[in-house]
Coordinates of C-alpha atoms in Angstrom, one line a residue:
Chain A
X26 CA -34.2 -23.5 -91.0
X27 CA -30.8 -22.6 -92.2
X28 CA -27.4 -23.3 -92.9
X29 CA -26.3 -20.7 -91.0
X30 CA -24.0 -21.3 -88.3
X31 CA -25.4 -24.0 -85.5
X32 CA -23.1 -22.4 -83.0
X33 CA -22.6 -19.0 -81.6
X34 CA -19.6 -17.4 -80.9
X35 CA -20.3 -18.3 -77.2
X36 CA -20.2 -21.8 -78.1
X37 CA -23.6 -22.7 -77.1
X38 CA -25.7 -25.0 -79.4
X39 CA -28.7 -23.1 -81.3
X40 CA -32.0 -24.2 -82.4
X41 CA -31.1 -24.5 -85.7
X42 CA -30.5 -27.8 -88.1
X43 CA -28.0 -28.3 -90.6
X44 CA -30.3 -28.5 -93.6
X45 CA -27.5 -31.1 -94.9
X46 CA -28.3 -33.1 -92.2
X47 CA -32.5 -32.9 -92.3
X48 CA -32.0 -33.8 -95.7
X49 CA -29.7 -37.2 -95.3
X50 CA -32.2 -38.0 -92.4
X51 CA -35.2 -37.5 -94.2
X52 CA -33.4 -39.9 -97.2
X53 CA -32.3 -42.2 -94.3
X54 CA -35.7 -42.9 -93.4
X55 CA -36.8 -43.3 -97.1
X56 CA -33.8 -45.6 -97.4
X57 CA -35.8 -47.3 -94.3
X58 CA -38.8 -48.3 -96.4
X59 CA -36.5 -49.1 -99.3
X60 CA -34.6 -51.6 -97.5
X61 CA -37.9 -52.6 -95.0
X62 CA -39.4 -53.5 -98.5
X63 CA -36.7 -55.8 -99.7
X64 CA -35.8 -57.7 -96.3
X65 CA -40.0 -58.2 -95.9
X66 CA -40.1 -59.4 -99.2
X67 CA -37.1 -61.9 -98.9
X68 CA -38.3 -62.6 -95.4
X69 CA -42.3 -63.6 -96.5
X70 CA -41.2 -65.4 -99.3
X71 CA -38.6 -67.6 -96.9
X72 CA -42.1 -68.4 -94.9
X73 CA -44.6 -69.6 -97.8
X74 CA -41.7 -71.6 -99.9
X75 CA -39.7 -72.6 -96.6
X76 CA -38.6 -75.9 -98.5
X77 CA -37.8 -74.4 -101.8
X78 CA -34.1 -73.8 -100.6
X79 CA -32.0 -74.9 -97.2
X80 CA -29.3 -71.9 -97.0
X81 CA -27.1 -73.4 -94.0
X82 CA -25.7 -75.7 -96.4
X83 CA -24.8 -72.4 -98.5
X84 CA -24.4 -69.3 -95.5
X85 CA -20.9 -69.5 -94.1
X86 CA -21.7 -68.0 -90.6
X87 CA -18.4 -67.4 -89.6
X88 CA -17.7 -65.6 -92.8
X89 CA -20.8 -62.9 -92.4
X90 CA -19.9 -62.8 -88.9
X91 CA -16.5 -61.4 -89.6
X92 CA -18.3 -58.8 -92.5
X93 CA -20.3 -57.8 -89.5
X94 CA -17.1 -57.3 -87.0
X95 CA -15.7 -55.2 -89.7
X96 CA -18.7 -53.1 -90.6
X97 CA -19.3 -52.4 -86.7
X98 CA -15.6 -51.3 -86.8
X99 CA -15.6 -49.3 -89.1
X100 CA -18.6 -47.3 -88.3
X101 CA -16.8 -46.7 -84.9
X102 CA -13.7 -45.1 -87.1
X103 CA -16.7 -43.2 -88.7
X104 CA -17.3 -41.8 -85.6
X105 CA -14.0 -41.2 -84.8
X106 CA -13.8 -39.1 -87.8
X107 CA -16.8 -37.0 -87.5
X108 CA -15.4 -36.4 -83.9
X109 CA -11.9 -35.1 -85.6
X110 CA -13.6 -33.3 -88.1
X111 CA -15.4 -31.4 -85.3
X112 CA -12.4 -30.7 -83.4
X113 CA -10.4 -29.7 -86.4
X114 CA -7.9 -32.5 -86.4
X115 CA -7.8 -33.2 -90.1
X116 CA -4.8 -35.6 -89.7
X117 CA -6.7 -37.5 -87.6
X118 CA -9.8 -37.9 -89.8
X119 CA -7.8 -38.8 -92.4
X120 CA -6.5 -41.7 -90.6
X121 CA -9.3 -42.8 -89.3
X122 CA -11.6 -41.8 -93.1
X123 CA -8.7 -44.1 -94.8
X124 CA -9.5 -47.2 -91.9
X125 CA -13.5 -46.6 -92.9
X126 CA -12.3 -47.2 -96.3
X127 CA -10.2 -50.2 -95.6
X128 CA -13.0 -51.8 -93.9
X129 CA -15.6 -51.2 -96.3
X130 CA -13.3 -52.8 -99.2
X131 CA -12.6 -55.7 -97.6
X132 CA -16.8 -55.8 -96.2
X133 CA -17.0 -55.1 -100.0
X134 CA -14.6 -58.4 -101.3
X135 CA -15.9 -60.6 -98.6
X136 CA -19.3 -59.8 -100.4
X137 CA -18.0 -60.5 -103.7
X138 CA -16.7 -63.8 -102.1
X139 CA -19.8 -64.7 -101.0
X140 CA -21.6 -64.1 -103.8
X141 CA -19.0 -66.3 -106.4
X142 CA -19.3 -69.0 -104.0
X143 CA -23.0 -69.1 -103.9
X144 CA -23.1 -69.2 -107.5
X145 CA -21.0 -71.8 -108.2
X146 CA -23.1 -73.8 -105.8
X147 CA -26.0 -73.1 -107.7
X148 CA -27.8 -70.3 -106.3
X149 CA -28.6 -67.4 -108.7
X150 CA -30.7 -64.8 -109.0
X151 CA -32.6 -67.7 -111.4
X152 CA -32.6 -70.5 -109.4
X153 CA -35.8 -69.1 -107.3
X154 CA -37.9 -66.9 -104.8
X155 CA -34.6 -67.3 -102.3
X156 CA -31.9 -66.5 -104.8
X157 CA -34.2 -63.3 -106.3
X158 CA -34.5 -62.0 -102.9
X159 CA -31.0 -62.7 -101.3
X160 CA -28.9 -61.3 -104.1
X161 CA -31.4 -58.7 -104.6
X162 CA -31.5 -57.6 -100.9
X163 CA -27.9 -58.4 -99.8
X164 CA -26.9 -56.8 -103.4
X165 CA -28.3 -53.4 -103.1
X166 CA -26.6 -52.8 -99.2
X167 CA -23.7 -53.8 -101.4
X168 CA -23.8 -51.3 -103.8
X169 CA -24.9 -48.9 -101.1
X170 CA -21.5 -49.8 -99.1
X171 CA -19.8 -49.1 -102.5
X172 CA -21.1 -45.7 -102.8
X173 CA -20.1 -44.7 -99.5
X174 CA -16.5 -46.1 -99.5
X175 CA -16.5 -43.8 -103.2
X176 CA -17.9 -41.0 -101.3
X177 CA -15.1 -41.3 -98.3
X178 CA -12.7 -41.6 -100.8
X179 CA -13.5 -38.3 -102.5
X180 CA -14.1 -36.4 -99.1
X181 CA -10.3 -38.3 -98.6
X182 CA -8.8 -36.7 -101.6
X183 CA -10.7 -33.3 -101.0
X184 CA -9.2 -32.8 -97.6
X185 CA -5.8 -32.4 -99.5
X186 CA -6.8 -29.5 -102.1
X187 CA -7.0 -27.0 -98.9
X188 CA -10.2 -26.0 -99.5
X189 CA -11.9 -27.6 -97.2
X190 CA -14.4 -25.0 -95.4
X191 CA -14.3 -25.1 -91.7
X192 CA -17.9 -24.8 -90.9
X193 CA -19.2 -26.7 -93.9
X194 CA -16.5 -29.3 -94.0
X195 CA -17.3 -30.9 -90.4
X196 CA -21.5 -31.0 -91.3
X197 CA -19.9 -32.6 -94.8
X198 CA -18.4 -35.2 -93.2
X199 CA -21.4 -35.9 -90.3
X200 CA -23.8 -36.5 -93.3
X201 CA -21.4 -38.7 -95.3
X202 CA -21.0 -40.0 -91.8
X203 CA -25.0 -40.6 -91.2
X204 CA -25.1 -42.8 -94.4
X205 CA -22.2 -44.7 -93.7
X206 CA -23.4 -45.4 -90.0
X207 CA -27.2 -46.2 -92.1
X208 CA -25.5 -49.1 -94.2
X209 CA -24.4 -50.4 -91.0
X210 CA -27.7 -50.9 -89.3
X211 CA -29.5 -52.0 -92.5
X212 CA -26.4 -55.2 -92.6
X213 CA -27.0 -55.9 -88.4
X214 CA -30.6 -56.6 -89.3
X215 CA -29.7 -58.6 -92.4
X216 CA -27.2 -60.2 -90.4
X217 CA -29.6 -61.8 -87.8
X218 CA -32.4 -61.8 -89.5
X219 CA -31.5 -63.3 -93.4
X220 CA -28.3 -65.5 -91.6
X221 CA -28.1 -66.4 -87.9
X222 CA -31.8 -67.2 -87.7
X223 CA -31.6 -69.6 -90.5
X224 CA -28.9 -71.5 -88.6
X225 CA -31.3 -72.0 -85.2
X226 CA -32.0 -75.4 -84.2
X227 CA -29.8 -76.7 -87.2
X228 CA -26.9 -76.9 -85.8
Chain B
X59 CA -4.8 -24.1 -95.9
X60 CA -2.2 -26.0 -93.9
X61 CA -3.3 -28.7 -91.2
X62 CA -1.9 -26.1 -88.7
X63 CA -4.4 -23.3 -89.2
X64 CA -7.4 -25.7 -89.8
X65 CA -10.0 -24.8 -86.7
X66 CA -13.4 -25.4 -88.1
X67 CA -14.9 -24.2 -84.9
X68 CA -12.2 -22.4 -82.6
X69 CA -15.1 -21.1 -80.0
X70 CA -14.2 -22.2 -76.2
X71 CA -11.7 -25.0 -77.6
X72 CA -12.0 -26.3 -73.8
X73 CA -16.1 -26.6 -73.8
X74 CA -16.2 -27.9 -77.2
X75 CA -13.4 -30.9 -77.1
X76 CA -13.9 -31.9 -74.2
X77 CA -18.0 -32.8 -75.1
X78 CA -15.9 -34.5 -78.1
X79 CA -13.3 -36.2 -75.8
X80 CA -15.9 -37.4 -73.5
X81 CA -17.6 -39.0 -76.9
X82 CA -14.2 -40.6 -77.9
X83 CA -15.3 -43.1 -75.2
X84 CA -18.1 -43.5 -75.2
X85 CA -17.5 -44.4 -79.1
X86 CA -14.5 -46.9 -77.8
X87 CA -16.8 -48.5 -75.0
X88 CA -19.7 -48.7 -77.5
X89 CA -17.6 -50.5 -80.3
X90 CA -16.5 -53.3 -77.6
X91 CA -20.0 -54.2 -76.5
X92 CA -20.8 -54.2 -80.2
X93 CA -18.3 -56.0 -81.0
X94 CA -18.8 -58.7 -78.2
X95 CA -22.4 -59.0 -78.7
X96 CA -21.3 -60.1 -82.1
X97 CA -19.9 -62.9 -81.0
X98 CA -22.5 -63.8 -78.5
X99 CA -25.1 -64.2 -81.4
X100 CA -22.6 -66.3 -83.3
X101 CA -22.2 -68.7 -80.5
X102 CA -25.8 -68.4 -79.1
X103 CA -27.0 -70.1 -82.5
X104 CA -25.1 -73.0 -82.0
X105 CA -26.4 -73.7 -78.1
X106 CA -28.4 -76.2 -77.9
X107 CA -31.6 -74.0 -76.1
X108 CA -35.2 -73.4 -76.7
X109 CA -35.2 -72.4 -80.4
X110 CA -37.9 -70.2 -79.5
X111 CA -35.5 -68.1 -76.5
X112 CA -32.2 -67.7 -79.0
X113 CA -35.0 -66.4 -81.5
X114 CA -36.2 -64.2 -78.9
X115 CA -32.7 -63.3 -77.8
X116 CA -31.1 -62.6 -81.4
X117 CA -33.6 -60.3 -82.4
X118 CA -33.2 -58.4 -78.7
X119 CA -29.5 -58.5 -79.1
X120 CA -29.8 -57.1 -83.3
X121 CA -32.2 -54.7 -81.7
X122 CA -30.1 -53.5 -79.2
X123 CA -27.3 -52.7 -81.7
X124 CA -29.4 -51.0 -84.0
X125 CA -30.2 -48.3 -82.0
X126 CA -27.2 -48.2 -79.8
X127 CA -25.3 -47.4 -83.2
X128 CA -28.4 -44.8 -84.2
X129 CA -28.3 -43.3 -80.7
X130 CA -24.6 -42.9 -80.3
X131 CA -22.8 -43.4 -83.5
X132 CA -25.2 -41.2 -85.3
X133 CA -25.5 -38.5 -82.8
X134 CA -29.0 -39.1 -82.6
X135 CA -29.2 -38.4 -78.6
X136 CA -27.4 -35.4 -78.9
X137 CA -29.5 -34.1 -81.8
X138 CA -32.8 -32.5 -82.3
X139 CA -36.0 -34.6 -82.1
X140 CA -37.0 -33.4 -85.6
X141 CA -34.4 -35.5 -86.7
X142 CA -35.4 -38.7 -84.2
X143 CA -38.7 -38.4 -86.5
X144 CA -37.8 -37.8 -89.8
X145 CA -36.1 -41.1 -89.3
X146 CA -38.5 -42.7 -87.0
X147 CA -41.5 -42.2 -89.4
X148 CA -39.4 -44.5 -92.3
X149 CA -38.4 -46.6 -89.4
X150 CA -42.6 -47.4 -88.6
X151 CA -43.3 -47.0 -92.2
X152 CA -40.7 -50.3 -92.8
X153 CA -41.8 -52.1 -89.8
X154 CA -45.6 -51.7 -90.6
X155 CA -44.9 -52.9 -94.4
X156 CA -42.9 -56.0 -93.5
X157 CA -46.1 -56.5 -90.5
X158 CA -49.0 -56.2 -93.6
X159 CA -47.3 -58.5 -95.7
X160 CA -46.5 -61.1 -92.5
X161 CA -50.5 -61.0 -92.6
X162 CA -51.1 -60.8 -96.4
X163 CA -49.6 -63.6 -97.0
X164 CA -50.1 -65.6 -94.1
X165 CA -50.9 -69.6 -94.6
X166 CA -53.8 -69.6 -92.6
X167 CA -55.2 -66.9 -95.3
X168 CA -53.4 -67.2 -98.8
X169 CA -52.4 -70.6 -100.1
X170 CA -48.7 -69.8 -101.7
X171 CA -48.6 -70.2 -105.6
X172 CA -47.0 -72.8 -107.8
X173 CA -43.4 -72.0 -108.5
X174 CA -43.7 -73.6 -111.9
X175 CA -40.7 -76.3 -112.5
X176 CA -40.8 -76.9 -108.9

């Protein structure tokens, strides 16, 4: 495998990888187990101490709903700007890379919302098995969002030095892109599976 | 280098963008149905149904997103399969852990511990 081109001059597709891109899949699907780990762990500890806490009096469904809208969304803009990266439209990644950014802040303060709201109603990483779990679990996609909104904002600020790489630059952007699409799957599951099955026959 | 002379791959402009124009849509239809089966799930919880059918359907629906956004989002279907199983193996490895433990600590085989102050 190489870095070497993926295209000929002729345009057609060759066998080759991105080794960029091997290596954020192969991390993807470490990140898998990492985040499988923590969601079984909350999940199996919801089962064997299901009276230690009732979150529907706590979850705010229309709240994570909205974080979810606006994660979906921005992955889509995520696409968008892999897309104009390929096509050499930097204008229009940047648009769209500032949007992902946008998004993931305000994913980002509706977290932080979240978070100073369940506190002051007395859930903390203290108060048990659910709250070691939840903030644990929902805390590290946090940070994980964080890193990528960082990341997009450096690739942002890069793209106006003029030394961006035309090959390079696109498979740049598709692996920053991969991650940011991964922290977007890992919140769907956390989604139905921490907060809309909770609310199921209890409402 | 100015925005005007930034190509990153100028081979057969016409081949290449249109494959990427024909993705723009797909991309716009995709993030629609994602966005609408968002909504279903939040009003499907508050239906008064079988608990055990809006379980069944929420986890279909999550399901379905997840790998719509891994399939098209990702670029998954238009990449190699070397890269479908690098992620896949994680993907089993995750599913199988959270599977174990679902049995481990099953009540039928492990009576749960005191949480002391409980």
């Amino acid at each position: 495998m190489s870095d070497s081109a993926t295209h000929h001059e002729d345009g057609h597709k060759s066998l080759i990888i991105e080794n960029k891109k091997l290596l954020m899949w192969l991390f993807l699907g470490s990140d898998c187990m990492f985040f499988g780990t923590l969601i079984s762990t909350h999940l199996i500890y919801r089962k064997i101490y299901p009276q230690e806490f009732e979150p529907t009096s706590l979850f705010s469904l229309e709240l994570t709903s909205f974080s979810t809208f606006i994660l979906l969304m921005s992955s889509f803009l995520m696409a968008l700007a892999v897309s104009a990266m390929h096509k050499g439209q930097l204008k229009s990644f940047r648009r769209n890379t500032v949007g992902v950014i946008f998004f993931g802040l305000i994913f980002l303060g509706c977290q932080v919302y979240e978070f100073t709201e369940f506190a002051h109603l007395g859930l903390t990483l203290e108060s048990g098995t659910f709250g070691s779990t939840f903030y644990l679990m929902t805390g590290t996609h946090g940070v994980h969002v964080a890193i990528g909104v960082f990341w997009l904002i450096c690739m942002l600020f890069y793209s106006y030095t003029g030394k961006m790489d035309a090959h390079e630059s696109a498979v740049d952007v598709e692996v920053a892109g991969l991650y940011w699409h991964f922290v977007d799957i890992v919140w769907i599951i956390i989604f139905t599976v921490v907060y809309l099955i909770e609310f199921i026959g209890k409402t | 280098m100015s925005e005007a002379d930034y190509h990153p791959l100028p081979v057969s402009p016409d081949t290449d963008h249109s494959g990427e124009n024909e993705k723009y849509h797909v991309f716009v239809n995709l993030a629609l149905v994602l966005a609408a089966i968002t909504g279903v799930e939040l009003v499907l919880v508050y239906l008064p149904f079988n608990t055990t059918f809006i379980f069944t359907v929420l986890i279909c629906l999550s399901a379905f997103k997840f790998v719509a956004v891994i399939a098209w989002f990702m670029h998954l279907i238009y990449d190699k399969l070397l890269l479908t199983l690098a992620f896949g193996t994680g993907l089993v490895i995750a599913a199988g852990t959270y599977t174990a433990l679902l049995f481990l600590f099953s009540r039928s085989y492990v009576a749960p511990p005191e949480i002391p102050g409980m």
